Amino acid sequence: MSRAPNLHALPYFEAVARRGSLARAAEEMSVSPSAVSQQIKLLEQQLGVKLFRRTGRVLSLTLEGELLAQTAGTALRMLTDAQTNLGRTRTSHRLNLRVSPSFGVRWLGPRLADFLTRYPDWDLRVDAAPDPTDFDREIMDMDIRYGTGDWPGLWCKPLVHDHILPLAHPDYLASLPAGDPLSHARLIDSPRAHVQWDFWLWHNDVTGANNRKTVLMDRSSMAIQLALDGAGVVLESMALATAEMQAGQLVPVCPHLPVLRFPAHWARCPARFVKRRPIQVFLGWAEAQAAAHANDMAALMALHGMQVEDIIPQAAWQQRPL
């Protein structure tokens, strides 16, 4: 066999070798027996060998036919599988995503049903974990992380802004002194937050909170729940407490003071990942969700007569008193 086999004729040969009959092969391929016979003759002429022995109506493979049949079936199955997988790739995608836990539960989670409705054939894995992804060791496509965007060696893009302000349950707020609500309030703080109570009080020149009691909560979701339970005033992000504010379960404690805004939740991954279609599609969807969310924040602030002040967290850290 000095030349490569005719790929057009190969499926006809494989069908005859497997079915043992021109008629049965023709029926399987929805052509006439003469068409199958013609393809076998062309293949034999091209290769210069006989592939079948014909004894009456019985066909049997020659030695050369056996050699070709051993690989033809496997090769055709591999081509069929590849075609199937390519078809699935056009309609189905896989995305492995890691997110900060509170962001995943309170912001991303309630929106994922919309994503899956729009892209029903996607395979999606979301890992809510406190530790950032090590892309060199872990199989992850993207990480949405709370931070300042300073991750050397990674592509980073701000996705959702934080809007920081003191929030409390209406009943708890009603129990505080009307003119000086923070003077005897229990302040709920988070050691992981970029803007904490000590900086917020100093930045807004709020005094008279010397008698305050402080509770440290490791997760924003826990801090928000504590405020919902009427246990104190939480300094928290509107991004994570939107639903509670819209329902009136949490209200601004100091609406006359500015809401501190900064980019806080970042999409990050190796630069070589950015052009992957799943990442591009997910980012486009997430950015549209973030834009709608920003409109919700603006509506809430307008409702309470609040203004925004943009800050840079790194500068806030440097200014924050020890």
PDB file of N, CA and C in Angstrom, residues 156-245:
ATOM      1  N   CYS A 156      -6.292  41.855  35.670  1.00  0.00           N
ATOM      2  CA  CYS A 156      -7.309  42.213  36.664  1.00  0.00           C
ATOM      3  C   CYS A 156      -8.212  43.298  36.092  1.00  0.00           C
ATOM      4  N   LYS A 157      -9.498  43.201  36.424  1.00  0.00           N
ATOM      5  CA  LYS A 157     -10.460  44.197  35.968  1.00  0.00           C
ATOM      6  C   LYS A 157     -11.503  44.419  37.048  1.00  0.00           C
ATOM      7  N   PRO A 158     -11.769  45.676  37.446  1.00  0.00           N
ATOM      8  CA  PRO A 158     -12.795  45.924  38.460  1.00  0.00           C
ATOM      9  C   PRO A 158     -14.166  45.539  37.937  1.00  0.00           C
ATOM     10  N   LEU A 159     -14.925  44.832  38.761  1.00  0.00           N
ATOM     11  CA  LEU A 159     -16.236  44.349  38.337  1.00  0.00           C
ATOM     12  C   LEU A 159     -17.360  45.047  39.099  1.00  0.00           C
ATOM     13  N   VAL A 160     -17.271  45.054  40.429  1.00  0.00           N
ATOM     14  CA  VAL A 160     -18.326  45.638  41.264  1.00  0.00           C
ATOM     15  C   VAL A 160     -17.691  46.588  42.268  1.00  0.00           C
ATOM     16  N   HIS A 161     -18.263  47.780  42.405  1.00  0.00           N
ATOM     17  CA  HIS A 161     -17.800  48.757  43.390  1.00  0.00           C
ATOM     18  C   HIS A 161     -18.484  48.514  44.731  1.00  0.00           C
ATOM     19  N   ASP A 162     -17.740  48.750  45.798  1.00  0.00           N
ATOM     20  CA  ASP A 162     -18.333  48.781  47.128  1.00  0.00           C
ATOM     21  C   ASP A 162     -18.847  50.183  47.417  1.00  0.00           C
ATOM     22  N   HIS A 163     -19.981  50.249  48.085  1.00  0.00           N
ATOM     23  CA  HIS A 163     -20.537  51.512  48.602  1.00  0.00           C
ATOM     24  C   HIS A 163     -20.671  51.312  50.109  1.00  0.00           C
ATOM     25  N   ILE A 164     -19.777  51.919  50.875  1.00  0.00           N
ATOM     26  CA  ILE A 164     -19.682  51.639  52.309  1.00  0.00           C
ATOM     27  C   ILE A 164     -20.422  52.700  53.124  1.00  0.00           C
ATOM     28  N   LEU A 165     -21.232  52.227  54.079  1.00  0.00           N
ATOM     29  CA  LEU A 165     -21.950  53.126  54.976  1.00  0.00           C
ATOM     30  C   LEU A 165     -22.437  52.331  56.189  1.00  0.00           C
ATOM     31  N   PRO A 166     -22.738  53.021  57.302  1.00  0.00           N
ATOM     32  CA  PRO A 166     -23.287  52.331  58.479  1.00  0.00           C
ATOM     33  C   PRO A 166     -24.758  51.975  58.254  1.00  0.00           C
ATOM     34  N   LEU A 167     -25.115  50.742  58.603  1.00  0.00           N
ATOM     35  CA  LEU A 167     -26.475  50.246  58.436  1.00  0.00           C
ATOM     36  C   LEU A 167     -26.943  49.583  59.727  1.00  0.00           C
ATOM     37  N   ALA A 168     -28.233  49.676  59.982  1.00  0.00           N
ATOM     38  CA  ALA A 168     -28.794  49.052  61.177  1.00  0.00           C
ATOM     39  C   ALA A 168     -30.244  48.663  60.916  1.00  0.00           C
ATOM     40  N   HIS A 169     -30.740  47.750  61.717  1.00  0.00           N
ATOM     41  CA  HIS A 169     -32.169  47.425  61.668  1.00  0.00           C
ATOM     42  C   HIS A 169     -32.943  48.633  62.200  1.00  0.00           C
ATOM     43  N   PRO A 170     -34.086  48.952  61.600  1.00  0.00           N
ATOM     44  CA  PRO A 170     -34.847  50.135  62.044  1.00  0.00           C
ATOM     45  C   PRO A 170     -35.151  50.141  63.540  1.00  0.00           C
ATOM     46  N   ASP A 171     -35.452  48.994  64.118  1.00  0.00           N
ATOM     47  CA  ASP A 171     -35.751  48.940  65.554  1.00  0.00           C
ATOM     48  C   ASP A 171     -34.518  49.266  66.390  1.00  0.00           C
ATOM     49  N   TYR A 172     -33.361  48.778  65.954  1.00  0.00           N
ATOM     50  CA  TYR A 172     -32.136  49.080  66.699  1.00  0.00           C
ATOM     51  C   TYR A 172     -31.801  50.557  66.566  1.00  0.00           C
ATOM     52  N   LEU A 173     -31.957  51.101  65.367  1.00  0.00           N
ATOM     53  CA  LEU A 173     -31.676  52.521  65.173  1.00  0.00           C
ATOM     54  C   LEU A 173     -32.597  53.379  66.038  1.00  0.00           C
ATOM     55  N   ALA A 174     -33.853  52.965  66.173  1.00  0.00           N
ATOM     56  CA  ALA A 174     -34.802  53.722  66.992  1.00  0.00           C
ATOM     57  C   ALA A 174     -34.421  53.726  68.458  1.00  0.00           C
ATOM     58  N   SER A 175     -33.634  52.740  68.880  1.00  0.00           N
ATOM     59  CA  SER A 175     -33.227  52.664  70.290  1.00  0.00           C
ATOM     60  C   SER A 175     -32.017  53.535  70.598  1.00  0.00           C
ATOM     61  N   LEU A 176     -31.382  54.117  69.567  1.00  0.00           N
ATOM     62  CA  LEU A 176     -30.186  54.937  69.749  1.00  0.00           C
ATOM     63  C   LEU A 176     -30.560  56.409  69.888  1.00  0.00           C
ATOM     64  N   PRO A 177     -29.691  57.219  70.508  1.00  0.00           N
ATOM     65  CA  PRO A 177     -29.965  58.658  70.619  1.00  0.00           C
ATOM     66  C   PRO A 177     -30.145  59.272  69.232  1.00  0.00           C
ATOM     67  N   ALA A 178     -31.213  60.018  69.033  1.00  0.00           N
ATOM     68  CA  ALA A 178     -31.564  60.539  67.713  1.00  0.00           C
ATOM     69  C   ALA A 178     -30.482  61.441  67.130  1.00  0.00           C
ATOM     70  N   GLY A 179     -29.894  62.320  67.953  1.00  0.00           N
ATOM     71  CA  GLY A 179     -28.913  63.260  67.431  1.00  0.00           C
ATOM     72  C   GLY A 179     -27.516  62.700  67.324  1.00  0.00           C
ATOM     73  N   ASP A 180     -27.248  61.626  68.045  1.00  0.00           N
ATOM     74  CA  ASP A 180     -25.895  61.059  68.072  1.00  0.00           C
ATOM     75  C   ASP A 180     -26.005  59.532  68.137  1.00  0.00           C
ATOM     76  N   PRO A 181     -26.458  58.889  67.057  1.00  0.00           N
ATOM     77  CA  PRO A 181     -26.782  57.462  67.123  1.00  0.00           C
ATOM     78  C   PRO A 181     -25.593  56.553  67.392  1.00  0.00           C
ATOM     79  N   LEU A 182     -24.379  57.007  67.047  1.00  0.00           N
ATOM     80  CA  LEU A 182     -23.231  56.120  67.210  1.00  0.00           C
ATOM     81  C   LEU A 182     -22.594  56.212  68.593  1.00  0.00           C
ATOM     82  N   SER A 183     -23.053  57.149  69.429  1.00  0.00           N
ATOM     83  CA  SER A 183     -22.386  57.368  70.717  1.00  0.00           C
ATOM     84  C   SER A 183     -22.470  56.156  71.639  1.00  0.00           C
ATOM     85  N   HIS A 184     -23.565  55.406  71.563  1.00  0.00           N
ATOM     86  CA  HIS A 184     -23.710  54.234  72.428  1.00  0.00           C
ATOM     87  C   HIS A 184     -24.049  52.973  71.627  1.00  0.00           C
ATOM     88  N   ALA A 185     -23.761  53.018  70.359  1.00  0.00           N
ATOM     89  CA  ALA A 185     -24.089  51.864  69.507  1.00  0.00           C
ATOM     90  C   ALA A 185     -23.032  50.782  69.619  1.00  0.00           C
ATOM     91  N   ARG A 186     -23.467  49.567  69.388  1.00  0.00           N
ATOM     92  CA  ARG A 186     -22.512  48.465  69.226  1.00  0.00           C
ATOM     93  C   ARG A 186     -22.113  48.444  67.766  1.00  0.00           C
ATOM     94  N   LEU A 187     -20.824  48.595  67.488  1.00  0.00           N
ATOM     95  CA  LEU A 187     -20.328  48.677  66.126  1.00  0.00           C
ATOM     96  C   LEU A 187     -19.844  47.308  65.657  1.00  0.00           C
ATOM     97  N   ILE A 188     -20.397  46.859  64.557  1.00  0.00           N
ATOM     98  CA  ILE A 188     -20.031  45.554  63.990  1.00  0.00           C
ATOM     99  C   ILE A 188     -18.991  45.796  62.907  1.00  0.00           C
ATOM    100  N   ASP A 189     -17.827  45.211  63.073  1.00  0.00           N
ATOM    101  CA  ASP A 189     -16.688  45.483  62.198  1.00  0.00           C
ATOM    102  C   ASP A 189     -16.182  44.178  61.586  1.00  0.00           C
ATOM    103  N   SER A 190     -15.405  44.311  60.523  1.00  0.00           N
ATOM    104  CA  SER A 190     -14.794  43.159  59.870  1.00  0.00           C
ATOM    105  C   SER A 190     -13.315  43.415  59.667  1.00  0.00           C
ATOM    106  N   PRO A 191     -12.447  42.533  60.168  1.00  0.00           N
ATOM    107  CA  PRO A 191     -11.004  42.760  60.006  1.00  0.00           C
ATOM    108  C   PRO A 191     -10.541  42.617  58.562  1.00  0.00           C
ATOM    109  N   ARG A 192     -11.356  42.024  57.700  1.00  0.00           N
ATOM    110  CA  ARG A 192     -10.973  41.842  56.300  1.00  0.00           C
ATOM    111  C   ARG A 192     -11.365  43.039  55.425  1.00  0.00           C
ATOM    112  N   ALA A 193     -12.189  43.926  55.939  1.00  0.00           N
ATOM    113  CA  ALA A 193     -12.708  45.024  55.124  1.00  0.00           C
ATOM    114  C   ALA A 193     -11.644  46.085  54.872  1.00  0.00           C
ATOM    115  N   HIS A 194     -11.691  46.690  53.690  1.00  0.00           N
ATOM    116  CA  HIS A 194     -10.759  47.771  53.376  1.00  0.00           C
ATOM    117  C   HIS A 194     -11.081  49.035  54.166  1.00  0.00           C
ATOM    118  N   VAL A 195     -12.361  49.265  54.417  1.00  0.00           N
ATOM    119  CA  VAL A 195     -12.783  50.432  55.201  1.00  0.00           C
ATOM    120  C   VAL A 195     -13.397  49.917  56.496  1.00  0.00           C
ATOM    121  N   GLN A 196     -12.739  50.220  57.608  1.00  0.00           N
ATOM    122  CA  GLN A 196     -13.199  49.767  58.913  1.00  0.00           C
ATOM    123  C   GLN A 196     -13.656  50.964  59.733  1.00  0.00           C
ATOM    124  N   TRP A 197     -14.242  50.680  60.905  1.00  0.00           N
ATOM    125  CA  TRP A 197     -14.844  51.742  61.711  1.00  0.00           C
ATOM    126  C   TRP A 197     -13.859  52.831  62.117  1.00  0.00           C
ATOM    127  N   ASP A 198     -12.652  52.441  62.492  1.00  0.00           N
ATOM    128  CA  ASP A 198     -11.715  53.469  62.966  1.00  0.00           C
ATOM    129  C   ASP A 198     -11.429  54.498  61.873  1.00  0.00           C
ATOM    130  N   PHE A 199     -11.239  53.997  60.631  1.00  0.00           N
ATOM    131  CA  PHE A 199     -11.019  54.939  59.545  1.00  0.00           C
ATOM    132  C   PHE A 199     -12.287  55.724  59.239  1.00  0.00           C
ATOM    133  N   TRP A 200     -13.434  55.074  59.195  1.00  0.00           N
ATOM    134  CA  TRP A 200     -14.675  55.765  58.839  1.00  0.00           C
ATOM    135  C   TRP A 200     -14.984  56.886  59.826  1.00  0.00           C
ATOM    136  N   LEU A 201     -14.827  56.617  61.109  1.00  0.00           N
ATOM    137  CA  LEU A 201     -15.091  57.640  62.129  1.00  0.00           C
ATOM    138  C   LEU A 201     -14.132  58.811  61.972  1.00  0.00           C
ATOM    139  N   TRP A 202     -12.862  58.496  61.763  1.00  0.00           N
ATOM    140  CA  TRP A 202     -11.861  59.561  61.603  1.00  0.00           C
ATOM    141  C   TRP A 202     -12.100  60.341  60.317  1.00  0.00           C
ATOM    142  N   HIS A 203     -12.364  59.623  59.215  1.00  0.00           N
ATOM    143  CA  HIS A 203     -12.550  60.260  57.912  1.00  0.00           C
ATOM    144  C   HIS A 203     -13.746  61.222  57.923  1.00  0.00           C
ATOM    145  N   ASN A 204     -14.785  60.877  58.659  1.00  0.00           N
ATOM    146  CA  ASN A 204     -15.990  61.707  58.711  1.00  0.00           C
ATOM    147  C   ASN A 204     -16.026  62.625  59.934  1.00  0.00           C
ATOM    148  N   ASP A 205     -14.909  62.634  60.687  1.00  0.00           N
ATOM    149  CA  ASP A 205     -14.792  63.509  61.858  1.00  0.00           C
ATOM    150  C   ASP A 205     -15.954  63.290  62.833  1.00  0.00           C
ATOM    151  N   VAL A 206     -16.262  62.005  63.037  1.00  0.00           N
ATOM    152  CA  VAL A 206     -17.322  61.646  63.974  1.00  0.00           C
ATOM    153  C   VAL A 206     -16.699  61.428  65.341  1.00  0.00           C
ATOM    154  N   THR A 207     -17.146  62.184  66.315  1.00  0.00           N
ATOM    155  CA  THR A 207     -16.646  62.051  67.685  1.00  0.00           C
ATOM    156  C   THR A 207     -17.797  61.630  68.600  1.00  0.00           C
ATOM    157  N   GLY A 208     -17.459  61.391  69.830  1.00  0.00           N
ATOM    158  CA  GLY A 208     -18.493  61.038  70.798  1.00  0.00           C
ATOM    159  C   GLY A 208     -18.868  59.579  70.762  1.00  0.00           C
ATOM    160  N   ALA A 209     -18.075  58.745  70.055  1.00  0.00           N
ATOM    161  CA  ALA A 209     -18.363  57.310  70.029  1.00  0.00           C
ATOM    162  C   ALA A 209     -17.404  56.545  70.925  1.00  0.00           C
ATOM    163  N   ASN A 210     -16.909  57.220  71.971  1.00  0.00           N
ATOM    164  CA  ASN A 210     -15.933  56.595  72.854  1.00  0.00           C
ATOM    165  C   ASN A 210     -16.523  55.460  73.684  1.00  0.00           C
ATOM    166  N   ASN A 211     -17.826  55.496  73.896  1.00  0.00           N
ATOM    167  CA  ASN A 211     -18.461  54.462  74.711  1.00  0.00           C
ATOM    168  C   ASN A 211     -18.922  53.260  73.882  1.00  0.00           C
ATOM    169  N   ARG A 212     -18.534  53.271  72.617  1.00  0.00           N
ATOM    170  CA  ARG A 212     -19.031  52.219  71.730  1.00  0.00           C
ATOM    171  C   ARG A 212     -18.461  50.853  72.107  1.00  0.00           C
ATOM    172  N   LYS A 213     -19.232  49.841  71.812  1.00  0.00           N
ATOM    173  CA  LYS A 213     -18.817  48.450  71.963  1.00  0.00           C
ATOM    174  C   LYS A 213     -18.647  47.887  70.557  1.00  0.00           C
ATOM    175  N   THR A 214     -17.631  47.037  70.359  1.00  0.00           N
ATOM    176  CA  THR A 214     -17.296  46.546  69.017  1.00  0.00           C
ATOM    177  C   THR A 214     -17.385  45.031  68.963  1.00  0.00           C
ATOM    178  N   VAL A 215     -17.931  44.546  67.856  1.00  0.00           N
ATOM    179  CA  VAL A 215     -17.954  43.115  67.570  1.00  0.00           C
ATOM    180  C   VAL A 215     -17.250  42.899  66.240  1.00  0.00           C
ATOM    181  N   LEU A 216     -16.287  41.975  66.207  1.00  0.00           N
ATOM    182  CA  LEU A 216     -15.577  41.655  64.974  1.00  0.00           C
ATOM    183  C   LEU A 216     -16.173  40.388  64.368  1.00  0.00           C
ATOM    184  N   MET A 217     -16.548  40.467  63.109  1.00  0.00           N
ATOM    185  CA  MET A 217     -17.074  39.308  62.391  1.00  0.00           C
ATOM    186  C   MET A 217     -16.175  39.040  61.195  1.00  0.00           C
ATOM    187  N   ASP A 218     -15.836  37.778  60.979  1.00  0.00           N
ATOM    188  CA  ASP A 218     -14.875  37.416  59.955  1.00  0.00           C
ATOM    189  C   ASP A 218     -15.445  37.472  58.543  1.00  0.00           C
ATOM    190  N   ARG A 219     -16.764  37.414  58.398  1.00  0.00           N
ATOM    191  CA  ARG A 219     -17.398  37.403  57.087  1.00  0.00           C
ATOM    192  C   ARG A 219     -18.476  38.475  57.014  1.00  0.00           C
ATOM    193  N   SER A 220     -18.581  39.120  55.860  1.00  0.00           N
ATOM    194  CA  SER A 220     -19.609  40.146  55.682  1.00  0.00           C
ATOM    195  C   SER A 220     -21.001  39.572  55.863  1.00  0.00           C
ATOM    196  N   SER A 221     -21.231  38.362  55.379  1.00  0.00           N
ATOM    197  CA  SER A 221     -22.561  37.768  55.502  1.00  0.00           C
ATOM    198  C   SER A 221     -22.942  37.593  56.968  1.00  0.00           C
ATOM    199  N   MET A 222     -21.969  37.258  57.829  1.00  0.00           N
ATOM    200  CA  MET A 222     -22.233  37.120  59.258  1.00  0.00           C
ATOM    201  C   MET A 222     -22.489  38.484  59.892  1.00  0.00           C
ATOM    202  N   ALA A 223     -21.723  39.493  59.471  1.00  0.00           N
ATOM    203  CA  ALA A 223     -21.894  40.837  60.019  1.00  0.00           C
ATOM    204  C   ALA A 223     -23.260  41.405  59.652  1.00  0.00           C
ATOM    205  N   ILE A 224     -23.674  41.194  58.401  1.00  0.00           N
ATOM    206  CA  ILE A 224     -24.988  41.680  57.965  1.00  0.00           C
ATOM    207  C   ILE A 224     -26.104  40.984  58.736  1.00  0.00           C
ATOM    208  N   GLN A 225     -25.956  39.683  58.939  1.00  0.00           N
ATOM    209  CA  GLN A 225     -26.986  38.951  59.680  1.00  0.00           C
ATOM    210  C   GLN A 225     -27.087  39.446  61.118  1.00  0.00           C
ATOM    211  N   LEU A 226     -25.952  39.772  61.733  1.00  0.00           N
ATOM    212  CA  LEU A 226     -25.967  40.278  63.100  1.00  0.00           C
ATOM    213  C   LEU A 226     -26.710  41.609  63.176  1.00  0.00           C
ATOM    214  N   ALA A 227     -26.495  42.466  62.181  1.00  0.00           N
ATOM    215  CA  ALA A 227     -27.223  43.737  62.139  1.00  0.00           C
ATOM    216  C   ALA A 227     -28.714  43.495  61.898  1.00  0.00           C
ATOM    217  N   LEU A 228     -29.051  42.533  61.050  1.00  0.00           N
ATOM    218  CA  LEU A 228     -30.463  42.193  60.823  1.00  0.00           C
ATOM    219  C   LEU A 228     -31.143  41.727  62.106  1.00  0.00           C
ATOM    220  N   ASP A 229     -30.369  41.070  62.953  1.00  0.00           N
ATOM    221  CA  ASP A 229     -30.906  40.579  64.219  1.00  0.00           C
ATOM    222  C   ASP A 229     -31.009  41.674  65.275  1.00  0.00           C
ATOM    223  N   GLY A 230     -30.643  42.920  64.904  1.00  0.00           N
ATOM    224  CA  GLY A 230     -30.775  44.042  65.821  1.00  0.00           C
ATOM    225  C   GLY A 230     -29.706  44.105  66.889  1.00  0.00           C
ATOM    226  N   ALA A 231     -28.509  43.590  66.562  1.00  0.00           N
ATOM    227  CA  ALA A 231     -27.444  43.530  67.563  1.00  0.00           C
ATOM    228  C   ALA A 231     -26.455  44.677  67.456  1.00  0.00           C
ATOM    229  N   GLY A 232     -26.586  45.548  66.460  1.00  0.00           N
ATOM    230  CA  GLY A 232     -25.640  46.642  66.346  1.00  0.00           C
ATOM    231  C   GLY A 232     -25.710  47.316  64.994  1.00  0.00           C
ATOM    232  N   VAL A 233     -24.738  48.218  64.770  1.00  0.00           N
ATOM    233  CA  VAL A 233     -24.619  48.951  63.509  1.00  0.00           C
ATOM    234  C   VAL A 233     -23.445  48.359  62.739  1.00  0.00           C
ATOM    235  N   VAL A 234     -23.699  47.952  61.513  1.00  0.00           N
ATOM    236  CA  VAL A 234     -22.652  47.347  60.703  1.00  0.00           C
ATOM    237  C   VAL A 234     -22.160  48.361  59.677  1.00  0.00           C
ATOM    238  N   LEU A 235     -20.840  48.434  59.532  1.00  0.00           N
ATOM    239  CA  LEU A 235     -20.242  49.247  58.477  1.00  0.00           C
ATOM    240  C   LEU A 235     -20.021  48.308  57.302  1.00  0.00           C
ATOM    241  N   GLU A 236     -20.881  48.406  56.314  1.00  0.00           N
ATOM    242  CA  GLU A 236     -20.899  47.348  55.307  1.00  0.00           C
ATOM    243  C   GLU A 236     -21.143  47.904  53.915  1.00  0.00           C
ATOM    244  N   SER A 237     -21.011  47.018  52.952  1.00  0.00           N
ATOM    245  CA  SER A 237     -21.155  47.361  51.546  1.00  0.00           C
ATOM    246  C   SER A 237     -22.607  47.240  51.102  1.00  0.00           C
ATOM    247  N   MET A 238     -23.077  48.266  50.409  1.00  0.00           N
ATOM    248  CA  MET A 238     -24.402  48.187  49.817  1.00  0.00           C
ATOM    249  C   MET A 238     -24.476  47.074  48.784  1.00  0.00           C
ATOM    250  N   ALA A 239     -23.344  46.728  48.183  1.00  0.00           N
ATOM    251  CA  ALA A 239     -23.332  45.657  47.188  1.00  0.00           C
ATOM    252  C   ALA A 239     -23.779  44.338  47.793  1.00  0.00           C
ATOM    253  N   LEU A 240     -23.453  44.131  49.077  1.00  0.00           N
ATOM    254  CA  LEU A 240     -23.787  42.870  49.732  1.00  0.00           C
ATOM    255  C   LEU A 240     -25.072  42.951  50.545  1.00  0.00           C
ATOM    256  N   ALA A 241     -25.555  44.149  50.780  1.00  0.00           N
ATOM    257  CA  ALA A 241     -26.764  44.305  51.592  1.00  0.00           C
ATOM    258  C   ALA A 241     -27.900  44.939  50.794  1.00  0.00           C
ATOM    259  N   THR A 242     -27.844  44.828  49.479  1.00  0.00           N
ATOM    260  CA  THR A 242     -28.860  45.471  48.636  1.00  0.00           C
ATOM    261  C   THR A 242     -30.266  44.998  48.966  1.00  0.00           C
ATOM    262  N   ALA A 243     -30.451  43.694  49.028  1.00  0.00           N
ATOM    263  CA  ALA A 243     -31.795  43.144  49.246  1.00  0.00           C
ATOM    264  C   ALA A 243     -32.383  43.631  50.562  1.00  0.00           C
ATOM    265  N   GLU A 244     -31.574  43.664  51.618  1.00  0.00           N
ATOM    266  CA  GLU A 244     -32.053  44.084  52.926  1.00  0.00           C
ATOM    267  C   GLU A 244     -32.391  45.573  52.935  1.00  0.00           C
ATOM    268  N   MET A 245     -31.614  46.375  52.203  1.00  0.00           N
ATOM    269  CA  MET A 245     -31.919  47.802  52.120  1.00  0.00           C
ATOM    270  C   MET A 245     -33.189  48.047  51.306  1.00  0.00           C
TER     271      MET A 245
END
